[in-house]
Amino acid sequence: MDTSDLTPCRPQDFGKFEMTHRDGCARLGKLHTKHGILRTPTLLPVVNPNILTVKPRRMLEDFGYQALITNSYVIWKHDDLRKRAMEEGVHSLLDFPGVIMTDSGTFQSYVYGDVEVKVDEIVRFQREIGVDIGTMLDVFGRPDMSREEISSAVQLTADRAEDSLREAGGEILLNGPIQGGLHEDLRAQSANMMSNTTHLGRGFSVHPIGGIVPLMESQRYSDLFTIILASSSELPSSRPMHIFGCGHPMLFPMCIALGADLFDSAAYALFAKDGRILSEEGTHRIDTLVEWPTHSRQISNLTPNDVREMEKSDRTALLAKHNLEVTQRELARCREAVRNGSIWVLAERRSHSSPYLRAAFEKVSESMKLEDSSPISSRINTIVMATNPVRPSSEPFSSDIYNRPHIRHARLLMEQRWRMPGSWSDGSSGPPKEIAILQGGNPPWRISHGQVVQNILSLEPRTIIFVDTPMGLLPYSLEDLSPWCRVEGGEDIEFMKSEEKTILRSLKKIGLQGINVSYYGPSNTDYEKNQRIRSWIERCSLVDKLSILCGVDPLDGCVLTEGTDTRHSNTGRPVNVFKDGKHLFSPRLNDGGISLALEGAKALHSLRSKHVGKSKKSQSQRNNTDHPGVPSVTLHSDAVPFVGAGRNVMHGFIEHADSWLTVGQPCIVMDLEGNFVAHGTSNSTSEEMAVLKKGVAVRIREGILEKK
């Protein structure tokens, strides 16, 4: 592993969490500690100082684990361990130079009954032995407890929070566990109370979700995911979310997709002791295995029978190392899925590993349709709206495709912001006379249906054309926009056709009913392109993309694009749009999205200023419309010269961010007076910009000072 990650963080960064990559609420991050940067998502193996199945240093050097978790109550209770920890520190005790988190004894109280240590005493002990991330003594809420008992546990945990923070001081980071049993409202209440508790301005650094081990032991994964959703609905994005006691690889993708950053578990050792090995698809007993259902470096040169014949201590150590390796492999796969925007697809695949996991996944998918004010609905909405709706990667087709968060986001934006053309290809205006539905054929639809489209518009210019895609209806002006044009599923999807009632329902949803609808198949014959129709389609495409992806009013888009010139690629695709010799926009070939040039961003800023003015109050009022204008980020005055010169906008230097910011899509950057400073793409939501203090918030494309 990179040993630079073990270097103590800068004092000013202590306890800060930054996000480096994201896919919706799934994220890669860095938590800054005194023993280095902890990169997330990751798992902390549970280490019992009395039983070292795998030595902690080997976990770091052989398997790349940057952090581990041990139990401060166990160390406190055993005199010899306590004495060594107080004299040498916990890092020396465990011979581990990385990040050490400690639990407080809460889980022991669940397993064995009451613990003997006091609330302030256990936090003080964790501070004195030099842990990096301690844990307060919360009250474990069992699933079988009554609502009154759970409510009492939530309140008692919250009552202990400030005293625990006081005892931790500024020397260690502290976990603020979330309790609440199976009750969504109590989970949200607990998260709200714990995340808002501070002492001298300092709050908790990490929020573990507690009381869930009994659920995982009985494979109640639906309850597990419901608890994660409810708890995270009230947690700030500036703090990692830790799933206490969760360590099975097959659960990682879904948990990470829902926003989990940290995991911990002793399963690697406990399962090994019981003759079980972990895989990405489940757990396997070695008793009857003839061949390995999974692989690792540890077992590659051995047969199951070889392992069965080992001494138990050797077998346990070997299987524990295998389990650690498999765990790291799945976490690496999850991190890469976040980087390339496929974490939800990975969660879909893993959901087929177990009928209980599949049922839980389907329940979460059904929750996508909720439109109430519950904590679950609130968190689902956050997950959907935190996605980048446009991405260049392919979209594997399955029955789950409609509930992928980024696809729901894309469809919502299209349904909310798309409008029919203000004028037609022959220059006329007025309501449409026909609706044409293109069916069959593969994208690019401009090739498979190009002649058909030209014939339709030549015969009746006042026709609105849609493509019947596997993801629903798509205006033809957006035929190259991902994800609609990137669905992959073999020959079957080429011939998929929506039922007429589904099509009519979709048209009604966007205000098109009572108009004659006709259906057309593809045509592969050569044809002579009509330049007038081609130019009209390209302009409609530009207006629609500005409307859907940037929030620009279609009427403003029509004015802005009037009299523009377009440069095309060698294949005839529009790549640059100019007006009066100035470069405004660049339609992207890889995903069908749109990039702003400096002059285009300035033009959108001018339109915005005309409509909403420069005050924050008027900006908020504008948010109630379907087309609020290009979203903006307002800078702290200290950052203006740097951002204006082309530097990225960093968290901690933002005064205001519009609530309709879309991750991965264009935004403009302004100073406190509302003047244009730069433009770029948003890395974060407005809520994240309000609470994060480190990392890149907006990736700047151009600043107004760069060319001066």
XYZ file of C-alpha atoms in Angstrom:
708
model
C 0.000 0.000 0.000
C 0.987 3.668 -0.307
C 2.852 4.428 2.926
C 2.195 8.152 2.458
C -1.344 7.384 3.622
C 0.106 6.663 7.085
C 1.516 10.188 7.400
C -0.348 12.281 9.997
C -2.758 14.719 8.415
C -2.221 18.459 8.562
C -3.579 19.913 11.819
C -6.112 22.037 9.930
C -7.454 18.920 8.158
C -7.906 16.799 11.293
C -11.300 15.122 11.221
C -12.298 16.450 7.813
C -13.885 14.170 5.250
C -13.578 14.827 1.531
C -15.204 13.157 -1.440
C -12.981 12.295 -4.419
C -15.360 10.320 -6.669
C -19.065 9.620 -6.592
C -21.901 7.704 -8.183
C -25.020 9.146 -6.616
C -24.647 8.789 -2.851
C -21.978 6.116 -3.289
C -18.632 7.828 -2.919
C -14.909 7.452 -2.557
C -13.574 9.598 0.232
C -10.717 10.485 2.535
C -11.006 10.824 6.299
C -8.055 12.763 7.724
C -6.641 11.356 10.977
C -3.474 11.517 13.079
C -2.344 8.187 11.631
C -2.928 9.057 8.026
C -5.664 9.346 5.467
C -8.298 6.642 5.675
C -9.615 6.007 2.177
C -13.229 4.930 1.929
C -15.223 2.822 1.373
C -13.286 0.290 3.372
C -13.629 -2.353 6.049
C -11.961 -2.324 9.450
C -11.218 -5.900 10.562
C -12.145 -6.510 14.188
C -9.050 -7.411 16.193
C -9.312 -9.066 19.590
C -6.023 -8.276 21.355
C -6.325 -11.578 23.225
C -6.784 -13.676 20.052
C -4.739 -12.516 17.059
C -5.888 -14.899 14.318
C -4.028 -12.687 11.829
C -1.459 -10.238 13.137
C -2.518 -6.608 12.602
C 0.711 -5.647 10.828
C 0.145 -8.472 8.346
C -3.323 -7.051 7.665
C -1.671 -3.802 6.635
C 1.363 -5.083 4.778
C -0.068 -8.222 3.144
C -3.681 -7.220 2.533
C -3.650 -3.420 2.453
C -5.971 -2.733 5.381
C -5.324 0.862 6.433
C -7.401 0.635 9.579
C -8.719 -1.823 12.119
C -11.147 -1.752 15.004
C -10.572 -3.190 18.452
C -12.583 -3.063 21.637
C -11.540 -0.495 24.202
C -13.738 -2.165 26.828
C -11.845 -5.469 26.434
C -8.534 -3.620 26.811
C -9.844 -1.610 29.778
C -11.171 -4.713 31.556
C -7.952 -6.793 31.296
C -5.298 -5.386 33.614
C -2.291 -6.469 31.552
C -3.709 -5.044 28.314
C -4.821 -1.885 30.077
C -1.395 -1.321 31.607
C 0.430 -1.785 28.290
C -2.039 0.395 26.396
C -1.697 3.225 28.926
C 2.103 3.019 28.891
C 2.791 2.337 25.206
C -0.363 3.395 23.412
C -2.812 1.234 21.503
C -0.791 1.342 18.270
C 2.199 -0.213 19.991
C -0.005 -2.700 21.821
C -1.363 -4.022 18.528
C 1.792 -3.356 16.479
C -0.250 -1.475 13.909
C 0.890 1.872 12.413
C -2.385 2.648 10.636
C -5.701 4.067 11.815
C -7.188 2.425 14.908
C -10.850 2.726 15.795
C -12.188 1.411 19.082
C -15.628 0.261 20.148
C -16.874 1.150 23.604
C -18.469 -2.006 24.995
C -21.983 -1.465 23.684
C -21.936 -4.704 21.715
C -20.660 -6.554 24.781
C -23.652 -5.218 26.685
C -25.899 -6.707 23.980
C -24.164 -10.111 24.115
C -23.280 -10.446 27.804
C -25.379 -7.914 29.679
C -24.439 -4.654 31.389
C -20.891 -3.342 31.128
C -19.074 -2.014 34.175
C -17.560 1.134 32.718
C -19.010 4.655 32.893
C -19.867 6.815 29.874
C -17.171 9.440 30.389
C -14.661 6.904 31.687
C -14.562 4.806 28.509
C -14.154 7.844 26.235
C -11.378 9.191 28.471
C -9.648 5.812 28.317
C -9.817 5.766 24.517
C -8.312 9.245 24.420
C -5.526 8.329 26.837
C -4.416 5.242 24.890
C -4.226 7.262 21.668
C -6.924 5.803 19.453
C -7.687 7.661 16.239
C -11.457 7.188 16.247
C -13.209 6.374 19.493
C -16.804 5.433 20.194
C -19.140 6.704 22.870
C -21.057 4.242 25.031
C -24.462 4.141 23.369
C -27.469 1.990 24.264
C -27.972 -1.022 22.006
C -31.477 -1.272 20.573
C -32.431 -4.878 19.868
C -34.978 -5.643 17.124
C -37.200 -7.462 19.646
C -37.478 -4.495 22.016
C -40.730 -2.549 22.287
C -41.074 0.870 20.708
C -40.987 2.463 24.160
C -37.742 0.675 25.018
C -36.179 1.643 21.680
C -37.287 5.250 22.097
C -35.697 5.293 25.535
C -32.445 3.885 24.094
C -32.419 6.611 21.431
C -32.952 9.356 23.990
C -30.428 7.972 26.480
C -27.804 7.681 23.740
C -28.457 11.291 22.736
C -28.283 12.397 26.375
C -24.808 10.877 26.650
C -23.543 12.489 23.454
C -22.392 15.912 24.657
C -20.563 14.539 27.699
C -18.790 12.068 25.431
C -17.731 14.838 23.049
C -16.509 16.897 25.993
C -14.351 14.014 27.187
C -12.954 13.371 23.705
C -11.944 17.006 23.341
C -10.010 17.792 20.195
C -7.556 14.924 20.568
C -9.476 12.031 19.028
C -12.295 11.689 16.538
C -15.476 10.231 17.962
C -18.201 7.954 16.619
C -21.792 9.026 17.230
C -23.859 5.818 16.843
C -27.404 5.854 15.490
C -29.984 3.670 17.219
C -33.739 3.288 16.702
C -34.414 -0.402 16.155
C -36.765 -1.156 13.263
C -38.601 2.156 13.536
C -37.890 4.501 10.618
C -38.952 7.618 12.480
C -36.832 6.783 15.530
C -33.814 6.102 13.312
C -34.263 9.486 11.649
C -34.793 11.134 15.047
C -31.636 9.522 16.423
C -29.618 10.615 13.390
C -30.917 14.154 13.705
C -30.096 14.420 17.403
C -26.664 12.823 17.135
C -25.596 14.806 14.079
C -26.614 18.102 15.684
C -24.984 17.522 19.070
C -21.787 19.518 19.593
C -19.438 20.583 22.354
C -17.492 23.806 21.881
C -18.437 23.699 18.208
C -17.103 20.178 17.684
C -19.422 17.323 16.735
C -19.046 13.660 15.943
C -16.737 12.729 13.055
C -18.334 9.427 12.021
C -21.850 8.062 12.425
C -22.119 4.280 12.802
C -25.499 2.638 12.287
C -25.910 0.415 15.343
C -28.181 -2.378 16.472
C -28.111 -4.256 13.159
C -26.003 -7.367 13.829
C -29.055 -9.471 14.853
C -30.686 -8.568 11.527
C -27.707 -9.710 9.479
C -27.397 -12.897 11.509
C -30.960 -13.803 10.495
C -30.570 -12.493 6.894
C -33.154 -9.740 7.397
C -31.581 -7.635 4.693
C -34.763 -5.701 3.891
C -34.779 -4.382 7.443
C -31.056 -3.625 7.195
C -31.445 -1.499 4.060
C -34.537 0.232 5.462
C -32.549 1.189 8.565
C -29.659 2.520 6.458
C -32.051 4.616 4.366
C -33.945 6.002 7.361
C -30.794 6.790 9.348
C -28.949 8.434 6.473
C -31.914 10.699 5.717
C -30.808 12.939 8.604
C -27.017 12.514 8.498
C -24.765 15.233 7.049
C -22.737 14.240 3.994
C -19.629 15.718 5.628
C -19.316 12.681 7.917
C -18.709 9.052 6.930
C -21.502 6.583 7.592
C -20.327 3.340 9.224
C -22.347 0.112 9.103
C -21.491 -1.447 12.475
C -20.805 -5.190 12.298
C -21.377 -5.556 8.541
C -18.613 -7.518 6.856
C -20.027 -9.892 4.268
C -18.775 -9.000 0.768
C -22.115 -9.643 -0.925
C -23.671 -6.806 1.117
C -21.055 -4.196 0.229
C -22.386 -3.047 -3.199
C -25.907 -2.279 -1.987
C -24.747 -0.678 1.249
C -22.246 1.494 -0.633
C -24.893 2.440 -3.206
C -27.047 3.664 -0.302
C -24.182 5.794 1.039
C -22.128 3.574 3.371
C -18.461 4.546 3.779
C -17.136 2.229 6.484
C -17.698 -1.363 7.560
C -16.267 -3.517 10.328
C -16.538 -7.185 11.108
C -14.983 -10.147 12.832
C -16.575 -12.486 10.274
C -13.232 -13.127 8.585
C -11.996 -14.862 11.771
C -15.256 -16.238 13.182
C -16.225 -17.892 9.901
C -12.708 -19.277 9.481
C -12.829 -20.832 12.930
C -16.093 -22.498 11.929
C -14.644 -23.812 8.646
C -16.434 -21.300 6.412
C -15.088 -19.108 3.643
C -16.466 -15.898 2.214
C -17.137 -15.190 -1.437
C -18.870 -12.377 -3.274
C -21.939 -14.586 -3.669
C -22.246 -16.061 -0.201
C -20.652 -18.271 2.448
C -19.334 -21.784 1.854
C -18.543 -24.552 4.328
C -15.403 -26.427 3.405
C -16.676 -29.705 4.918
C -17.978 -31.135 1.642
C -16.168 -29.049 -0.981
C -14.292 -30.888 -3.713
C -13.192 -27.723 -5.522
C -13.129 -24.089 -4.496
C -16.186 -21.998 -5.482
C -14.024 -18.879 -5.175
C -10.309 -18.160 -5.242
C -7.516 -16.312 -3.484
C -3.749 -16.447 -3.208
C -4.125 -18.275 0.089
C -5.860 -21.370 -1.320
C -4.704 -21.348 -4.949
C -2.232 -24.227 -4.506
C -4.371 -26.232 -2.112
C -7.465 -28.372 -2.444
C -10.330 -28.242 0.047
C -9.211 -31.637 1.272
C -5.682 -30.319 1.865
C -7.136 -27.590 4.050
C -9.432 -29.942 5.932
C -6.422 -32.069 6.907
C -4.565 -29.136 8.476
C -4.280 -28.543 12.195
C -7.239 -26.414 13.283
C -5.130 -23.379 14.225
C -3.348 -23.430 10.856
C -6.615 -23.971 9.001
C -8.280 -21.103 10.836
C -5.408 -18.736 10.066
C -5.390 -19.734 6.382
C -9.142 -19.335 5.935
C -9.096 -16.026 7.814
C -6.477 -14.717 5.390
C -8.573 -15.938 2.470
C -11.587 -14.113 3.895
C -9.568 -10.912 4.302
C -8.397 -11.130 0.693
C -11.879 -11.767 -0.709
C -13.208 -8.860 1.335
C -10.590 -6.497 -0.075
C -11.226 -7.739 -3.600
C -14.927 -6.960 -3.421
C -14.275 -3.553 -1.880
C -11.869 -2.781 -4.735
C -14.541 -3.868 -7.203
C -17.042 -1.560 -5.489
C -14.643 1.385 -5.540
C -14.007 0.899 -9.243
C -17.755 0.676 -9.844
C -18.160 4.053 -8.133
C -15.447 5.496 -10.378
C -17.097 4.283 -13.575
C -20.688 4.904 -12.497
C -21.876 1.297 -12.224
C -22.296 0.701 -8.477
C -26.050 0.196 -8.805
C -25.578 -2.352 -11.591
C -23.104 -4.220 -9.379
C -25.661 -4.192 -6.560
C -28.229 -5.626 -8.982
C -25.886 -8.490 -9.858
C -25.075 -9.260 -6.234
C -28.768 -9.221 -5.326
C -29.172 -12.542 -7.139
C -26.760 -14.199 -4.695
C -29.470 -14.819 -2.103
C -33.284 -14.831 -2.163
C -33.245 -12.684 0.979
C -30.881 -10.192 -0.621
C -32.920 -10.159 -3.818
C -36.119 -9.436 -1.901
C -34.342 -6.618 -0.071
C -33.047 -5.140 -3.320
C -36.517 -5.266 -4.866
C -37.960 -3.517 -1.822
C -35.445 -0.689 -2.214
C -36.286 -0.510 -5.931
C -39.980 -0.231 -5.130
C -39.138 2.578 -2.711
C -37.987 4.593 -5.732
C -41.656 5.153 -6.516
C -42.515 6.645 -3.110
C -43.664 10.253 -3.123
C -44.404 10.808 0.561
C -42.551 12.694 3.290
C -41.148 9.645 5.081
C -37.431 9.330 5.917
C -37.155 6.529 3.330
C -38.673 8.649 0.568
C -36.473 11.588 1.531
C -33.292 9.531 1.302
C -34.329 7.838 -1.952
C -34.945 11.271 -3.468
C -31.482 12.360 -2.322
C -29.913 9.277 -3.917
C -31.703 9.896 -7.224
C -31.007 13.628 -7.380
C -27.334 13.144 -6.439
C -26.636 11.166 -9.612
C -25.171 12.437 -12.855
C -28.015 11.676 -15.294
C -25.717 11.666 -18.345
C -22.798 9.255 -18.606
C -20.832 7.759 -21.500
C -20.867 4.153 -20.272
C -23.160 1.486 -21.685
C -26.369 0.605 -19.855
C -26.982 -3.147 -19.498
C -30.652 -3.941 -19.972
C -32.552 -5.883 -17.326
C -35.889 -5.752 -15.564
C -34.208 -3.531 -12.950
C -33.138 -0.823 -15.391
C -36.076 1.504 -14.738
C -35.239 1.913 -11.050
C -31.554 2.716 -11.400
C -31.194 6.111 -9.714
C -29.419 7.899 -12.574
C -32.007 6.646 -15.058
C -34.871 7.810 -12.864
C -33.102 11.168 -12.600
C -32.721 11.427 -16.381
C -36.363 10.521 -16.971
C -37.573 12.970 -14.316
C -35.577 15.810 -15.884
C -36.930 15.001 -19.329
C -40.534 14.796 -18.114
C -40.212 18.007 -16.109
C -38.235 20.205 -18.494
C -38.835 19.091 -22.082
C -41.185 21.276 -24.126
C -42.485 20.940 -27.678
C -40.801 23.162 -30.309
C -41.836 26.799 -30.475
C -41.657 26.750 -34.263
C -41.460 24.074 -36.932
C -39.011 23.108 -39.664
C -40.945 25.083 -42.323
C -40.879 28.249 -40.198
C -44.519 27.989 -39.139
C -45.813 28.053 -35.583
C -48.817 26.662 -33.789
C -49.801 23.407 -32.096
C -48.561 20.060 -33.437
C -50.723 18.141 -35.885
C -49.093 14.724 -35.606
C -47.029 12.614 -33.232
C -44.679 10.074 -34.788
C -43.295 7.145 -32.780
C -40.131 5.505 -34.140
C -39.924 1.825 -33.223
C -37.394 -0.926 -33.843
C -33.792 -0.543 -34.912
C -30.707 0.152 -32.856
C -29.126 3.481 -31.977
C -27.853 5.723 -33.400
C -31.437 6.378 -34.441
C -30.330 9.230 -36.712
C -28.965 6.451 -38.941
C -31.573 3.722 -38.495
C -34.476 6.182 -38.829
C -32.896 9.185 -40.554
C -34.757 8.797 -43.844
C -38.034 8.106 -42.043
C -37.671 11.296 -39.992
C -36.959 13.374 -43.083
C -39.956 11.931 -44.901
C -42.228 12.601 -41.912
C -41.151 16.231 -41.559
C -41.287 16.831 -45.316
C -44.906 15.690 -45.424
C -46.008 17.347 -42.163
C -43.514 19.767 -40.566
C -45.720 20.198 -37.487
C -44.937 16.691 -36.243
C -43.371 15.819 -32.894
C -41.166 12.754 -33.211
C -40.312 10.363 -30.383
C -38.156 7.248 -30.237
C -39.656 4.252 -28.441
C -36.597 3.158 -26.435
C -36.231 0.334 -23.885
C -36.325 3.097 -21.256
C -39.454 4.781 -22.563
C -40.212 7.595 -25.001
C -37.401 9.944 -25.982
C -37.807 13.117 -28.072
C -35.961 12.606 -31.355
C -34.037 15.826 -30.739
C -32.306 13.957 -27.890
C -31.645 10.745 -29.840
C -27.903 10.795 -29.039
C -28.354 11.456 -25.317
C -27.106 8.865 -22.836
C -28.435 6.799 -21.102
C -31.256 6.267 -23.632
C -28.921 5.657 -26.573
C -26.526 3.394 -24.626
C -28.812 0.532 -23.598
C -27.302 -2.869 -24.389
C -29.225 -6.111 -24.330
C -28.672 -8.151 -27.466
C -31.042 -8.484 -30.385
C -34.146 -8.665 -28.217
C -34.227 -4.978 -27.353
C -33.940 -4.021 -31.039
C -37.451 -5.338 -31.556
C -38.942 -4.218 -28.244
C -42.080 -2.151 -28.642
C -44.024 -0.446 -25.893
C -47.740 -1.114 -25.628
C -49.901 1.620 -27.087
C -51.527 2.358 -23.722
C -48.058 2.837 -22.207
C -47.098 5.247 -24.990
C -50.314 7.251 -24.641
C -49.841 7.424 -20.874
C -46.280 8.717 -21.350
C -47.459 11.339 -23.837
C -50.162 12.495 -21.445
C -47.571 12.871 -18.695
C -45.763 15.524 -20.779
C -48.952 17.278 -21.876
C -49.496 15.651 -25.272
C -52.923 14.100 -25.603
C -55.674 14.234 -28.199
C -53.174 14.253 -31.098
C -53.046 11.574 -33.780
C -50.228 9.091 -33.160
C -48.526 7.118 -35.948
C -45.840 4.432 -35.737
C -42.821 3.949 -38.002
C -40.113 1.320 -38.361
C -36.472 1.818 -39.421
C -35.159 2.267 -42.958
C -31.619 1.509 -44.087
C -31.781 2.977 -47.597
C -29.599 5.914 -48.594
C -31.266 9.289 -48.926
C -30.411 12.887 -49.693
C -30.458 14.990 -46.540
C -32.603 18.104 -46.421
C -30.381 20.844 -44.975
C -33.307 22.882 -43.686
C -34.718 19.944 -41.719
C -31.256 18.959 -40.498
C -30.527 22.467 -39.180
C -33.918 22.641 -37.469
C -33.360 19.297 -35.710
C -29.883 20.371 -34.573
C -31.244 23.617 -33.152
C -34.069 21.759 -31.380
C -31.459 19.419 -29.944
C -29.412 22.324 -28.615
C -32.433 24.065 -27.077
C -33.690 20.834 -25.504
C -30.302 19.951 -23.985
C -29.886 23.443 -22.550
C -33.386 23.126 -21.119
C -33.082 19.629 -19.640
C -29.449 19.646 -18.490
C -28.963 23.331 -17.632
C -32.463 24.433 -16.629
C -32.633 27.102 -19.363
C -36.126 28.251 -20.323
C -36.833 26.915 -23.854
C -37.936 30.379 -24.994
C -34.595 31.787 -23.862
C -32.866 28.893 -25.582
C -34.636 29.720 -28.838
C -33.524 33.347 -28.656
C -29.972 32.398 -27.741
C -29.610 29.884 -30.586
C -31.138 32.063 -33.291
C -28.599 32.835 -36.014
C -26.000 30.354 -34.776
C -23.476 28.531 -36.958
C -22.456 24.941 -36.350
C -19.193 23.147 -37.052
C -19.590 19.436 -37.730
C -17.309 16.442 -37.272
C -16.154 14.274 -40.169
C -19.180 12.061 -39.533
C -21.598 14.978 -39.681
C -22.181 15.378 -35.935
C -22.427 18.929 -34.515
C -19.397 19.640 -32.293
C -19.192 23.445 -31.896
C -21.855 26.145 -31.952
C -20.940 29.778 -32.732
C -22.825 33.058 -32.780
C -21.356 36.249 -34.185
C -18.011 34.459 -34.329
C -18.069 33.555 -30.622
C -17.919 29.942 -29.448
C -20.968 29.262 -27.245
C -21.474 25.525 -26.824
C -19.986 22.127 -27.651
C -22.370 19.177 -28.043
C -20.469 16.116 -26.787
C -20.099 13.060 -28.994
C -19.355 10.542 -26.235
C -22.561 10.923 -24.198
C -24.772 13.385 -26.083
C -24.489 15.994 -23.338
C -23.501 19.614 -23.747
C -20.472 21.602 -22.612
C -20.420 25.362 -22.225
C -17.739 27.565 -23.716
C -16.825 30.770 -21.876
C -19.027 32.993 -24.045
C -21.926 30.563 -23.764
C -21.634 30.500 -19.978
C -21.588 34.302 -19.891
C -24.682 34.380 -22.088
C -26.527 32.001 -19.744
C -25.431 34.146 -16.791
C -26.920 37.195 -18.516
C -30.209 35.352 -19.063
C -30.238 34.294 -15.435
C -29.578 37.821 -14.175
C -32.410 39.113 -16.346
C -34.877 36.670 -14.775
C -33.819 36.212 -11.160
C -31.586 39.132 -10.298
C -28.552 38.710 -8.096
C -29.903 38.248 -4.591
C -29.993 34.882 -2.848
C -33.669 35.405 -2.047
C -34.629 35.771 -5.698
C -32.490 32.739 -6.544
C -34.459 30.626 -4.071
C -37.780 31.887 -5.421
C -36.754 30.874 -8.928
C -36.337 27.279 -7.745
C -40.121 26.765 -7.851
C -40.211 26.726 -11.672
C -39.377 23.935 -14.093
C -36.709 26.084 -15.755
C -34.916 28.025 -13.008
C -31.970 28.947 -15.231
C -28.411 27.701 -15.245
C -27.481 26.836 -11.629
C -24.882 28.942 -9.884
C -22.381 28.711 -7.053
C -21.517 31.886 -5.147
C -17.942 32.179 -3.892
C -16.366 33.557 -0.777
C -14.512 36.703 -1.818
C -11.095 35.181 -0.987
C -11.557 32.510 -3.658
C -12.621 34.773 -6.531
C -9.121 35.557 -7.931
C -8.133 31.883 -7.945
C -11.343 30.559 -9.489
C -11.398 33.405 -11.986
C -7.934 32.293 -13.073
C -9.192 28.759 -13.697
C -8.647 27.008 -10.351
C -11.316 24.593 -9.101
C -13.900 25.693 -6.540
C -13.036 24.066 -3.214
C -15.431 23.168 -0.427
C -15.221 25.619 2.428
C -15.130 28.652 0.118
C -18.780 28.630 -0.957
C -21.315 31.170 0.269
C -24.346 29.811 -1.577
C -25.277 27.114 -4.082
C -28.536 26.786 -5.988
C -30.630 23.826 -4.906
C -31.154 22.709 -8.518
C -27.472 22.005 -9.154
C -27.094 18.742 -11.058
C -23.999 16.661 -10.379
C -21.814 16.322 -13.477
C -23.662 19.038 -15.401
C -22.778 22.680 -16.187
C -22.983 25.464 -13.645
C -21.678 29.005 -13.404
C -19.686 30.554 -10.581
C -20.354 34.074 -9.310
C -18.949 36.482 -6.755
C -20.971 37.912 -3.877
C -22.323 40.677 -6.111
C -23.597 38.183 -8.673
C -20.900 38.903 -11.247
C -19.720 36.088 -13.507
C -16.403 34.528 -12.417
C -16.120 31.126 -14.125
C -18.004 28.071 -15.298
C -17.538 24.343 -14.863
C -19.267 21.130 -13.840
C -20.636 20.478 -10.385
C -19.008 17.753 -8.325
C -21.518 18.032 -5.488
C -25.086 18.801 -4.573
C -26.032 22.069 -2.910
C -26.484 20.276 0.433
C -22.971 18.860 0.191
C -21.567 22.281 -0.663
C -23.162 23.625 2.511
C -21.436 21.148 4.842
C -18.259 19.753 3.260
C -15.065 21.631 4.134
C -12.498 19.906 1.946
C -12.253 18.681 -1.641
C -13.339 19.882 -5.074
C -16.884 21.246 -5.322
C -16.832 22.489 -8.936
C -14.377 21.484 -11.645
C -13.700 24.678 -13.537
C -13.501 24.657 -17.342
C -12.704 28.349 -17.824
C -12.412 31.437 -15.667
C -13.061 34.976 -16.793
C -9.518 36.057 -15.850
C -7.725 33.345 -17.842
C -7.748 35.146 -21.170
C -7.072 38.643 -19.897
